[in-house]
């Protein structure tokens, strides 16, 4: 297409619009300036307080954060550090009996604290000029403290000495507490001593009691009848044994089928006979024997008796000259009592019996136990409740696993179990020769290196692999030394007061004593004379 001539071109658009916009912008800017000027005049008197408030707020917020304390040039930080150090030096100076220096340091410490308090009250920063005198005076005293060997290393050494001293005192007090608790546990209460005397007099003065004994011998066949429920208790405590028999028979569905075999010592034989033959225990048969009548129980057969003839053993247990590291509770001669170890000779004590339930004299029975005699022990010798839960222990807590004999034969994590309520199959016992195993380990422990004392450690060894686990409800432990869940007590068949706080002692745990007292007839004439209840 041919281009048109110049004269015929469309005239160019003028740019007057751009110039108009500039004009309008200039006018609008002048208007805004005038408005701001007027507004500033009206608001100027009210703006000054807002600015000052913002300044104060910013300053206070600056004080609340740790900028000033983190600054190496902060006077506040220096004063605070000096106060912390001075407090430690005051304590050490007092303990070192340097009362004068401790007083000077305390006075300067108060002056430093007063300075910080005054600065905090006025809401400003502490300047170096204000703090110079206080910092200098405190620094002089802290220097003196260092010259007196109150420096950090001396403080640490002194504190270590104090901690060691406190630990030794605590250990000493704990040993005293254990010793006195053991003495209280071993003490024969006056009431029991009185009861023994009264019963002995009653036995020898009462012809009816003698006649009743003759009549009792006529039913001796019951003592060997394996169709009945046989229980054995070895005790020198008349009242405790009475509670075991009374609670067992009272809670039994068939008390007339129960036979109790009690073994005591010569001292308690007469009063024990008097008590059980003069009182009726719901139709149960009660046999009383004394350990001195077992002629086979002699030093040539029983390792414990043989050990008692050894002078070193006598010194260890009776003179207190043994290893001082051995806790006092393990050095108690009661652990060598024949009544305590007679549990390992039950087949010899009762040769005609096939199954018995062994009960300690510090238990209370609150359920019928007849089902124990029908429990399947699966070829094992004894049924027992395991005690490796919670605070109770496994084998390594009872035995010395540094000894090669123990280490070679027993699993350290094997679960322990409790004496106190045990079902025993005497036929399996005789077949497995458990008493012979017990003798073997007692002979190996004549130097007391396999275990300390007590009947449980040798029991763990003698019955190792021969124990059937029973439901924990059959045997609840701990009522003589710890707190037991109320639900466990309610469901438990046998409650065991194992520990030093036996229910017949003044140191008994009051919350559990009533469970035992309910089976003691304090209205009985003899008990009224001997016990204040």
Short mmCIF file of C-alpha atoms in Angstrom, two decimals, residues 29-480:
data_model
loop_
_atom_site.label_atom_id
_atom_site.label_comp_id
_atom_site.label_asym_id
_atom_site.label_seq_id
_atom_site.Cartn_x
_atom_site.Cartn_y
_atom_site.Cartn_z
CA UNK A 29 0.93 16.79 48.36
CA UNK A 30 0.58 20.37 49.56
CA UNK A 31 -2.82 19.48 51.00
CA UNK A 32 -1.45 16.50 52.89
CA UNK A 33 1.38 18.60 54.31
CA UNK A 34 -1.03 21.24 55.48
CA UNK A 35 -3.26 18.57 57.11
CA UNK A 36 -0.32 16.94 58.90
CA UNK A 37 0.87 20.30 60.12
CA UNK A 38 -2.51 21.13 61.58
CA UNK A 39 -2.88 17.65 63.11
CA UNK A 40 0.56 17.81 64.71
CA UNK A 41 -0.25 21.13 66.37
CA UNK A 42 -3.46 19.73 67.85
CA UNK A 43 -1.93 16.48 69.06
CA UNK A 44 1.51 17.63 70.19
CA UNK A 45 0.62 18.12 73.92
CA UNK A 46 -0.82 14.61 74.07
CA UNK A 47 2.05 12.83 72.25
CA UNK A 48 4.82 13.50 74.76
CA UNK A 49 3.54 11.15 77.47
CA UNK A 50 3.11 8.38 74.88
CA UNK A 51 6.74 8.70 73.82
CA UNK A 52 7.94 8.68 77.42
CA UNK A 53 5.78 5.62 78.24
CA UNK A 54 7.21 3.78 75.25
CA UNK A 55 10.74 4.62 76.40
CA UNK A 56 10.07 3.30 79.93
CA UNK A 57 8.42 0.14 78.63
CA UNK A 58 11.35 -0.52 76.33
CA UNK A 59 13.78 0.03 79.19
CA UNK A 60 11.91 -2.24 81.61
CA UNK A 61 11.68 -4.95 78.97
CA UNK A 62 15.40 -4.56 78.52
CA UNK A 63 15.86 -5.16 82.23
CA UNK A 64 13.65 -8.25 82.21
CA UNK A 65 15.71 -9.99 79.57
CA UNK A 66 19.23 -11.09 80.42
CA UNK A 67 21.17 -8.65 78.22
CA UNK A 68 22.56 -6.78 81.18
CA UNK A 69 23.45 -9.95 83.10
CA UNK A 70 25.17 -11.43 80.06
CA UNK A 71 27.26 -8.35 79.45
CA UNK A 72 30.86 -8.69 80.73
CA UNK A 73 30.78 -5.00 81.64
CA UNK A 74 27.55 -5.17 83.65
CA UNK A 75 27.85 -3.85 87.21
CA UNK A 76 24.74 -5.75 88.22
CA UNK A 77 26.26 -9.01 87.07
CA UNK A 78 29.43 -8.39 89.09
CA UNK A 79 27.47 -7.62 92.26
CA UNK A 80 25.24 -10.69 91.85
CA UNK A 81 28.24 -12.98 91.30
CA UNK A 82 29.92 -11.57 94.40
CA UNK A 83 26.80 -12.13 96.47
CA UNK A 84 26.58 -15.81 95.42
CA UNK A 85 30.21 -16.42 96.30
CA UNK A 86 29.95 -14.50 99.56
CA UNK A 87 27.03 -16.63 100.76
CA UNK A 88 29.13 -19.78 100.41
CA UNK A 89 32.08 -18.18 102.20
CA UNK A 90 29.87 -17.04 105.10
CA UNK A 91 28.74 -20.64 105.66
CA UNK A 92 32.28 -22.00 105.58
CA UNK A 93 33.60 -19.22 107.81
CA UNK A 94 30.95 -20.04 110.44
CA UNK A 95 31.78 -23.75 110.27
CA UNK A 96 35.46 -22.87 110.65
CA UNK A 97 34.51 -20.87 113.77
CA UNK A 98 35.76 -17.62 112.18
CA UNK A 99 32.79 -15.63 113.51
CA UNK A 100 34.37 -12.21 113.07
CA UNK A 101 35.11 -12.66 109.39
CA UNK A 102 31.69 -14.25 108.84
CA UNK A 103 30.11 -11.13 110.40
CA UNK A 104 32.07 -8.74 108.16
CA UNK A 105 31.19 -10.75 105.09
CA UNK A 106 27.52 -10.88 106.07
CA UNK A 107 27.39 -7.11 106.58
CA UNK A 108 28.94 -6.44 103.18
CA UNK A 109 26.60 -8.98 101.63
CA UNK A 110 23.60 -7.06 103.00
CA UNK A 111 24.98 -3.79 101.62
CA UNK A 112 25.31 -5.33 98.15
CA UNK A 113 21.76 -6.67 98.34
CA UNK A 114 20.44 -3.25 99.46
CA UNK A 115 22.16 -1.61 96.47
CA UNK A 116 20.47 -3.98 94.03
CA UNK A 117 17.11 -3.46 95.76
CA UNK A 118 17.34 0.33 95.48
CA UNK A 119 18.25 0.15 91.79
CA UNK A 120 15.37 -2.22 91.09
CA UNK A 121 12.97 0.10 92.88
CA UNK A 122 13.87 3.12 90.74
CA UNK A 123 13.75 1.10 87.47
CA UNK A 124 17.14 2.08 86.08
CA UNK A 125 20.39 0.32 85.31
CA UNK A 126 23.15 0.07 87.90
CA UNK A 127 26.12 2.12 86.75
CA UNK A 128 29.76 1.31 87.33
CA UNK A 129 30.16 4.55 89.28
CA UNK A 130 27.37 3.59 91.71
CA UNK A 131 28.64 0.08 92.22
CA UNK A 132 32.37 0.80 92.34
CA UNK A 133 32.66 1.13 96.13
CA UNK A 134 30.44 -1.90 96.85
CA UNK A 135 32.28 -4.10 94.33
CA UNK A 136 35.68 -3.01 95.66
CA UNK A 137 34.79 -3.65 99.32
CA UNK A 138 33.32 -7.06 98.53
CA UNK A 139 36.30 -7.99 96.35
CA UNK A 140 38.63 -7.20 99.27
CA UNK A 141 36.69 -9.54 101.58
CA UNK A 142 36.55 -12.30 98.94
CA UNK A 143 40.31 -11.99 98.53
CA UNK A 144 40.66 -12.41 102.29
CA UNK A 145 38.50 -15.53 102.08
CA UNK A 146 40.82 -17.00 99.49
CA UNK A 147 43.80 -16.25 101.72
CA UNK A 148 42.00 -18.19 104.45
CA UNK A 149 41.73 -21.11 102.00
CA UNK A 150 38.04 -20.58 101.43
CA UNK A 151 38.54 -21.04 97.70
CA UNK A 152 36.50 -23.44 95.58
CA UNK A 153 38.88 -26.38 95.91
CA UNK A 154 38.91 -26.06 99.70
CA UNK A 155 35.15 -25.72 99.70
CA UNK A 156 34.77 -28.91 97.66
CA UNK A 157 37.16 -30.79 99.94
CA UNK A 158 35.34 -29.55 103.03
CA UNK A 159 31.94 -30.42 101.63
CA UNK A 160 33.16 -33.90 100.72
CA UNK A 161 34.34 -34.33 104.29
CA UNK A 162 30.97 -33.20 105.59
CA UNK A 163 29.11 -35.58 103.28
CA UNK A 164 31.35 -38.45 104.39
CA UNK A 165 30.77 -37.55 108.03
CA UNK A 166 26.99 -37.44 107.51
CA UNK A 167 27.10 -40.80 105.73
CA UNK A 168 29.05 -42.37 108.59
CA UNK A 169 26.62 -40.95 111.15
CA UNK A 170 23.66 -42.17 109.10
CA UNK A 171 25.20 -45.63 108.80
CA UNK A 172 25.88 -45.71 112.53
CA UNK A 173 22.30 -44.70 113.35
CA UNK A 174 20.93 -47.28 110.91
CA UNK A 175 23.03 -50.00 112.55
CA UNK A 176 21.80 -48.93 115.98
CA UNK A 177 18.22 -48.96 114.75
CA UNK A 178 18.67 -52.47 113.33
CA UNK A 179 20.35 -53.66 116.51
CA UNK A 180 17.68 -52.27 118.81
CA UNK A 181 14.94 -53.53 116.52
CA UNK A 182 16.50 -56.99 116.60
CA UNK A 183 16.71 -56.89 120.39
CA UNK A 184 13.06 -55.84 120.59
CA UNK A 185 12.09 -58.65 118.23
CA UNK A 186 13.97 -61.26 120.28
CA UNK A 187 12.64 -60.05 123.62
CA UNK A 188 10.08 -62.33 125.26
CA UNK A 189 7.10 -60.12 126.18
CA UNK A 190 6.12 -60.21 129.85
CA UNK A 191 2.66 -61.45 128.92
CA UNK A 192 4.05 -64.55 127.18
CA UNK A 193 6.43 -65.24 130.05
CA UNK A 194 3.55 -64.93 132.51
CA UNK A 195 1.33 -67.19 130.38
CA UNK A 196 4.02 -69.88 130.29
CA UNK A 197 4.38 -69.86 134.07
CA UNK A 198 0.62 -69.91 134.71
CA UNK A 199 0.10 -72.77 132.26
CA UNK A 200 2.94 -74.82 133.73
CA UNK A 201 1.42 -74.48 137.21
CA UNK A 202 -2.02 -75.31 135.80
CA UNK A 203 -0.72 -78.41 134.06
CA UNK A 204 0.89 -79.98 137.11
CA UNK A 205 -1.94 -79.00 139.49
CA UNK A 206 -4.90 -79.98 137.30
CA UNK A 207 -5.63 -83.71 137.41
CA UNK A 208 -8.30 -83.28 134.73
CA UNK A 209 -5.64 -82.15 132.29
CA UNK A 210 -3.61 -85.29 132.96
CA UNK A 211 -6.70 -87.43 132.45
CA UNK A 212 -7.51 -85.63 129.21
CA UNK A 213 -4.02 -86.42 127.97
CA UNK A 214 -4.66 -90.13 128.53
CA UNK A 215 -7.92 -89.88 126.60
CA UNK A 216 -6.14 -88.08 123.77
CA UNK A 217 -3.72 -90.98 123.37
CA UNK A 218 -6.66 -93.21 122.49
CA UNK A 219 -7.15 -91.25 119.26
CA UNK A 220 -3.48 -91.51 118.27
CA UNK A 221 -4.52 -93.35 115.12
CA UNK A 222 -5.71 -90.01 113.73
CA UNK A 223 -2.12 -88.80 113.87
CA UNK A 224 -1.20 -91.30 111.13
CA UNK A 225 -4.39 -91.24 109.05
CA UNK A 226 -3.45 -89.88 105.59
CA UNK A 227 -7.11 -89.26 104.76
CA UNK A 228 -7.05 -86.30 107.18
CA UNK A 229 -5.56 -82.83 106.76
CA UNK A 230 -2.18 -82.73 108.52
CA UNK A 231 -0.47 -79.46 109.48
CA UNK A 232 2.88 -79.09 111.24
CA UNK A 233 4.10 -76.09 113.26
CA UNK A 234 7.46 -75.81 115.06
CA UNK A 235 7.34 -73.09 117.72
CA UNK A 236 8.34 -72.03 121.22
CA UNK A 237 5.61 -69.35 121.31
CA UNK A 238 2.40 -70.62 122.92
CA UNK A 239 0.18 -67.72 121.90
CA UNK A 240 1.47 -67.61 118.31
CA UNK A 241 0.96 -71.34 117.84
CA UNK A 242 -2.52 -70.99 119.31
CA UNK A 243 -3.42 -68.32 116.73
CA UNK A 244 -2.24 -70.55 113.90
CA UNK A 245 -4.36 -73.47 115.12
CA UNK A 246 -7.38 -71.34 116.01
CA UNK A 247 -7.44 -69.38 112.74
CA UNK A 248 -6.96 -72.54 110.65
CA UNK A 249 -9.72 -74.51 112.33
CA UNK A 250 -12.13 -71.57 112.60
CA UNK A 251 -11.94 -70.92 108.84
CA UNK A 252 -12.01 -74.58 107.84
CA UNK A 253 -15.06 -76.22 106.27
CA UNK A 254 -14.22 -79.47 108.11
CA UNK A 255 -12.26 -78.66 111.30
CA UNK A 256 -12.93 -82.15 112.65
CA UNK A 257 -10.73 -83.54 109.85
CA UNK A 258 -7.74 -81.40 110.85
CA UNK A 259 -4.71 -82.75 112.71
CA UNK A 260 -2.09 -80.31 114.02
CA UNK A 261 1.40 -81.59 114.81
CA UNK A 262 3.17 -79.10 117.11
CA UNK A 263 6.83 -79.43 118.09
CA UNK A 264 8.31 -77.18 120.79
CA UNK A 265 11.28 -77.24 123.15
CA UNK A 266 11.59 -78.64 126.67
CA UNK A 267 10.96 -75.27 128.33
CA UNK A 268 7.60 -74.74 126.60
CA UNK A 269 6.49 -78.38 126.43
CA UNK A 270 4.38 -78.42 129.63
CA UNK A 271 2.64 -75.06 129.11
CA UNK A 272 2.04 -75.87 125.43
CA UNK A 273 0.37 -79.17 126.42
CA UNK A 274 -1.70 -77.43 129.05
CA UNK A 275 -2.98 -74.78 126.66
CA UNK A 276 -3.97 -77.09 123.84
CA UNK A 277 -5.44 -79.81 125.99
CA UNK A 278 -7.41 -77.40 128.19
CA UNK A 279 -8.95 -75.54 125.23
CA UNK A 280 -11.17 -76.83 122.47
CA UNK A 281 -10.12 -75.92 118.92
CA UNK A 282 -13.34 -76.71 117.06
CA UNK A 283 -12.85 -80.46 117.16
CA UNK A 284 -9.36 -80.54 115.64
CA UNK A 285 -6.75 -82.98 116.92
CA UNK A 286 -3.58 -81.42 118.32
CA UNK A 287 -0.36 -83.34 118.99
CA UNK A 288 2.44 -81.82 121.10
CA UNK A 289 6.04 -83.07 120.90
CA UNK A 290 9.36 -81.70 122.10
CA UNK A 291 12.44 -81.56 119.93
CA UNK A 292 14.63 -83.04 122.68
CA UNK A 293 12.80 -86.37 122.32
CA UNK A 294 14.13 -86.91 118.79
CA UNK A 295 17.20 -89.01 119.62
CA UNK A 296 18.27 -89.16 115.97
CA UNK A 297 18.66 -85.36 115.98
CA UNK A 298 22.32 -85.30 117.07
CA UNK A 299 25.63 -83.82 115.99
CA UNK A 300 26.67 -86.91 114.04
CA UNK A 301 23.61 -86.54 111.80
CA UNK A 302 22.78 -82.81 111.79
CA UNK A 303 25.47 -80.49 110.32
CA UNK A 304 24.10 -77.46 112.22
CA UNK A 305 24.67 -79.22 115.55
CA UNK A 306 28.12 -80.27 114.44
CA UNK A 307 28.93 -76.64 113.54
CA UNK A 308 27.79 -75.50 116.98
CA UNK A 309 30.55 -77.61 118.54
CA UNK A 310 33.13 -75.65 116.55
CA UNK A 311 34.74 -72.82 118.55
CA UNK A 312 34.98 -70.51 115.54
CA UNK A 313 31.27 -70.92 114.85
CA UNK A 314 30.45 -70.23 118.48
CA UNK A 315 32.57 -67.06 118.39
CA UNK A 316 30.95 -65.97 115.13
CA UNK A 317 27.39 -66.27 116.36
CA UNK A 318 27.58 -65.82 120.10
CA UNK A 319 30.54 -63.60 120.97
CA UNK A 320 30.08 -61.05 118.20
CA UNK A 321 33.73 -61.41 117.12
CA UNK A 322 32.97 -62.50 113.56
CA UNK A 323 33.08 -60.50 110.37
CA UNK A 324 31.93 -56.99 111.26
CA UNK A 325 30.59 -56.53 107.73
CA UNK A 326 27.95 -59.17 108.37
CA UNK A 327 24.62 -57.49 109.23
CA UNK A 328 23.50 -58.08 112.80
CA UNK A 329 20.28 -59.74 111.68
CA UNK A 330 22.35 -62.54 110.15
CA UNK A 331 24.39 -63.01 113.32
CA UNK A 332 21.37 -63.91 115.42
CA UNK A 333 21.81 -67.31 117.16
CA UNK A 334 18.11 -68.04 116.60
CA UNK A 335 19.03 -69.06 113.06
CA UNK A 336 20.84 -72.04 114.55
CA UNK A 337 17.80 -73.09 116.58
CA UNK A 338 16.78 -76.69 116.00
CA UNK A 339 13.15 -75.61 115.77
CA UNK A 340 14.13 -73.35 112.88
CA UNK A 341 15.93 -76.15 111.01
CA UNK A 342 13.50 -78.94 111.91
CA UNK A 343 11.60 -78.18 108.70
CA UNK A 344 14.33 -80.05 106.83
CA UNK A 345 13.58 -83.24 108.79
CA UNK A 346 9.80 -83.46 108.42
CA UNK A 347 9.88 -86.97 106.88
CA UNK A 348 11.86 -88.23 109.89
CA UNK A 349 9.54 -86.46 112.34
CA UNK A 350 6.41 -87.93 110.70
CA UNK A 351 7.45 -91.23 109.06
CA UNK A 352 3.85 -92.41 108.57
CA UNK A 353 2.57 -89.32 106.76
CA UNK A 354 2.45 -88.76 102.99
CA UNK A 355 1.48 -85.09 102.68
CA UNK A 356 1.56 -82.18 105.12
CA UNK A 357 1.14 -78.39 105.06
CA UNK A 358 3.92 -76.60 106.90
CA UNK A 359 3.00 -73.34 108.66
CA UNK A 360 5.26 -70.87 110.45
CA UNK A 361 4.07 -69.64 113.84
CA UNK A 362 3.89 -66.00 112.65
CA UNK A 363 1.01 -66.55 110.24
CA UNK A 364 -2.76 -66.06 110.36
CA UNK A 365 -5.04 -68.30 108.30
CA UNK A 366 -8.20 -66.62 107.01
CA UNK A 367 -9.41 -69.06 104.32
CA UNK A 368 -10.12 -72.78 104.15
CA UNK A 369 -6.87 -74.59 103.27
CA UNK A 370 -8.23 -78.04 102.50
CA UNK A 371 -7.79 -77.52 98.74
CA UNK A 372 -4.03 -77.41 99.26
CA UNK A 373 -4.01 -81.15 99.88
CA UNK A 374 -5.47 -81.86 96.43
CA UNK A 375 -3.15 -79.54 94.47
CA UNK A 376 -1.14 -81.37 91.82
CA UNK A 377 2.56 -80.75 92.49
CA UNK A 378 3.49 -82.33 89.14
CA UNK A 379 6.10 -84.63 90.64
CA UNK A 380 7.73 -81.86 92.70
CA UNK A 381 8.46 -82.14 96.41
CA UNK A 382 7.01 -78.85 97.61
CA UNK A 383 4.50 -76.20 96.63
CA UNK A 384 5.41 -72.59 97.47
CA UNK A 385 4.64 -69.01 96.47
CA UNK A 386 7.41 -67.33 94.50
CA UNK A 387 8.88 -64.09 95.88
CA UNK A 388 10.91 -62.65 93.03
CA UNK A 389 8.42 -59.86 92.32
CA UNK A 390 8.75 -56.24 93.41
CA UNK A 391 10.94 -55.90 96.52
CA UNK A 392 11.54 -59.62 96.91
CA UNK A 393 14.60 -61.31 95.56
CA UNK A 394 16.09 -63.90 93.26
CA UNK A 395 18.81 -66.40 94.09
CA UNK A 396 21.70 -63.95 93.72
CA UNK A 397 20.32 -61.93 96.64
CA UNK A 398 20.61 -64.86 99.04
CA UNK A 399 23.71 -66.73 97.85
CA UNK A 400 27.37 -65.88 97.30
CA UNK A 401 27.87 -66.11 93.55
CA UNK A 402 31.56 -65.33 93.84
CA UNK A 403 31.92 -68.88 95.17
CA UNK A 404 32.58 -71.40 92.35
CA UNK A 405 30.25 -74.03 93.84
CA UNK A 406 27.28 -71.68 93.82
CA UNK A 407 28.16 -70.25 90.44
CA UNK A 408 28.45 -73.71 88.87
CA UNK A 409 25.17 -75.19 90.13
CA UNK A 410 22.56 -72.42 90.43
CA UNK A 411 21.06 -69.83 88.13
CA UNK A 412 21.50 -66.42 89.79
CA UNK A 413 18.20 -65.22 88.30
CA UNK A 414 16.22 -68.23 89.52
CA UNK A 415 13.10 -67.14 91.35
CA UNK A 416 13.11 -67.42 95.14
CA UNK A 417 10.15 -68.69 97.11
CA UNK A 418 8.82 -68.35 100.64
CA UNK A 419 8.90 -70.61 103.67
CA UNK A 420 5.91 -70.13 105.96
CA UNK A 421 3.10 -71.89 104.08
CA UNK A 422 4.23 -74.89 102.07
CA UNK A 423 2.55 -78.01 100.73
CA UNK A 424 4.94 -80.96 101.04
CA UNK A 425 4.75 -84.35 99.35
CA UNK A 426 6.72 -86.50 101.80
CA UNK A 427 6.83 -89.47 99.42
CA UNK A 428 8.65 -87.42 96.78
CA UNK A 429 10.84 -85.92 99.50
CA UNK A 430 12.06 -89.36 100.55
CA UNK A 431 12.48 -90.46 96.94
CA UNK A 432 14.57 -87.38 96.04
CA UNK A 433 16.54 -87.47 99.33
CA UNK A 434 16.04 -83.75 99.96
CA UNK A 435 17.40 -84.02 103.51
CA UNK A 436 20.61 -85.52 102.12
CA UNK A 437 20.93 -82.60 99.68
CA UNK A 438 20.40 -80.19 102.57
CA UNK A 439 23.18 -81.91 104.54
CA UNK A 440 25.53 -81.72 101.55
CA UNK A 441 25.21 -77.96 101.25
CA UNK A 442 25.35 -77.38 105.01
CA UNK A 443 28.65 -79.26 105.12
CA UNK A 444 30.02 -77.12 102.28
CA UNK A 445 29.00 -73.95 104.14
CA UNK A 446 30.77 -74.70 107.43
CA UNK A 447 33.05 -71.70 106.77
CA UNK A 448 29.96 -69.50 106.08
CA UNK A 449 31.09 -68.57 102.56
CA UNK A 450 28.12 -69.88 100.54
CA UNK A 451 25.48 -67.89 102.43
CA UNK A 452 25.16 -66.12 105.75
CA UNK A 453 22.44 -67.51 107.98
CA UNK A 454 18.79 -68.45 108.04
CA UNK A 455 16.82 -71.42 106.81
CA UNK A 456 15.82 -69.97 103.43
CA UNK A 457 19.23 -70.05 101.62
CA UNK A 458 19.87 -73.75 102.32
CA UNK A 459 16.21 -74.37 101.47
CA UNK A 460 16.70 -72.73 98.06
CA UNK A 461 19.60 -75.09 97.43
CA UNK A 462 17.99 -78.27 98.82
CA UNK A 463 14.71 -77.80 96.90
CA UNK A 464 16.28 -76.38 93.73
CA UNK A 465 14.21 -77.60 90.77
CA UNK A 466 11.77 -79.39 93.09
CA UNK A 467 9.28 -76.57 93.83
CA UNK A 468 5.85 -76.18 92.28
CA UNK A 469 4.68 -72.56 92.07
CA UNK A 470 1.44 -71.79 93.93
CA UNK A 471 -1.04 -68.99 93.36
CA UNK A 472 0.19 -65.91 95.35
CA UNK A 473 -3.22 -65.68 97.03
CA UNK A 474 -2.33 -68.72 99.11
CA UNK A 475 0.49 -66.91 100.91
CA UNK A 476 0.70 -63.11 101.40
CA UNK A 477 3.97 -61.88 102.91
CA UNK A 478 5.29 -58.66 104.43
CA UNK A 479 2.92 -57.84 107.30
CA UNK A 480 5.84 -57.73 109.73
#
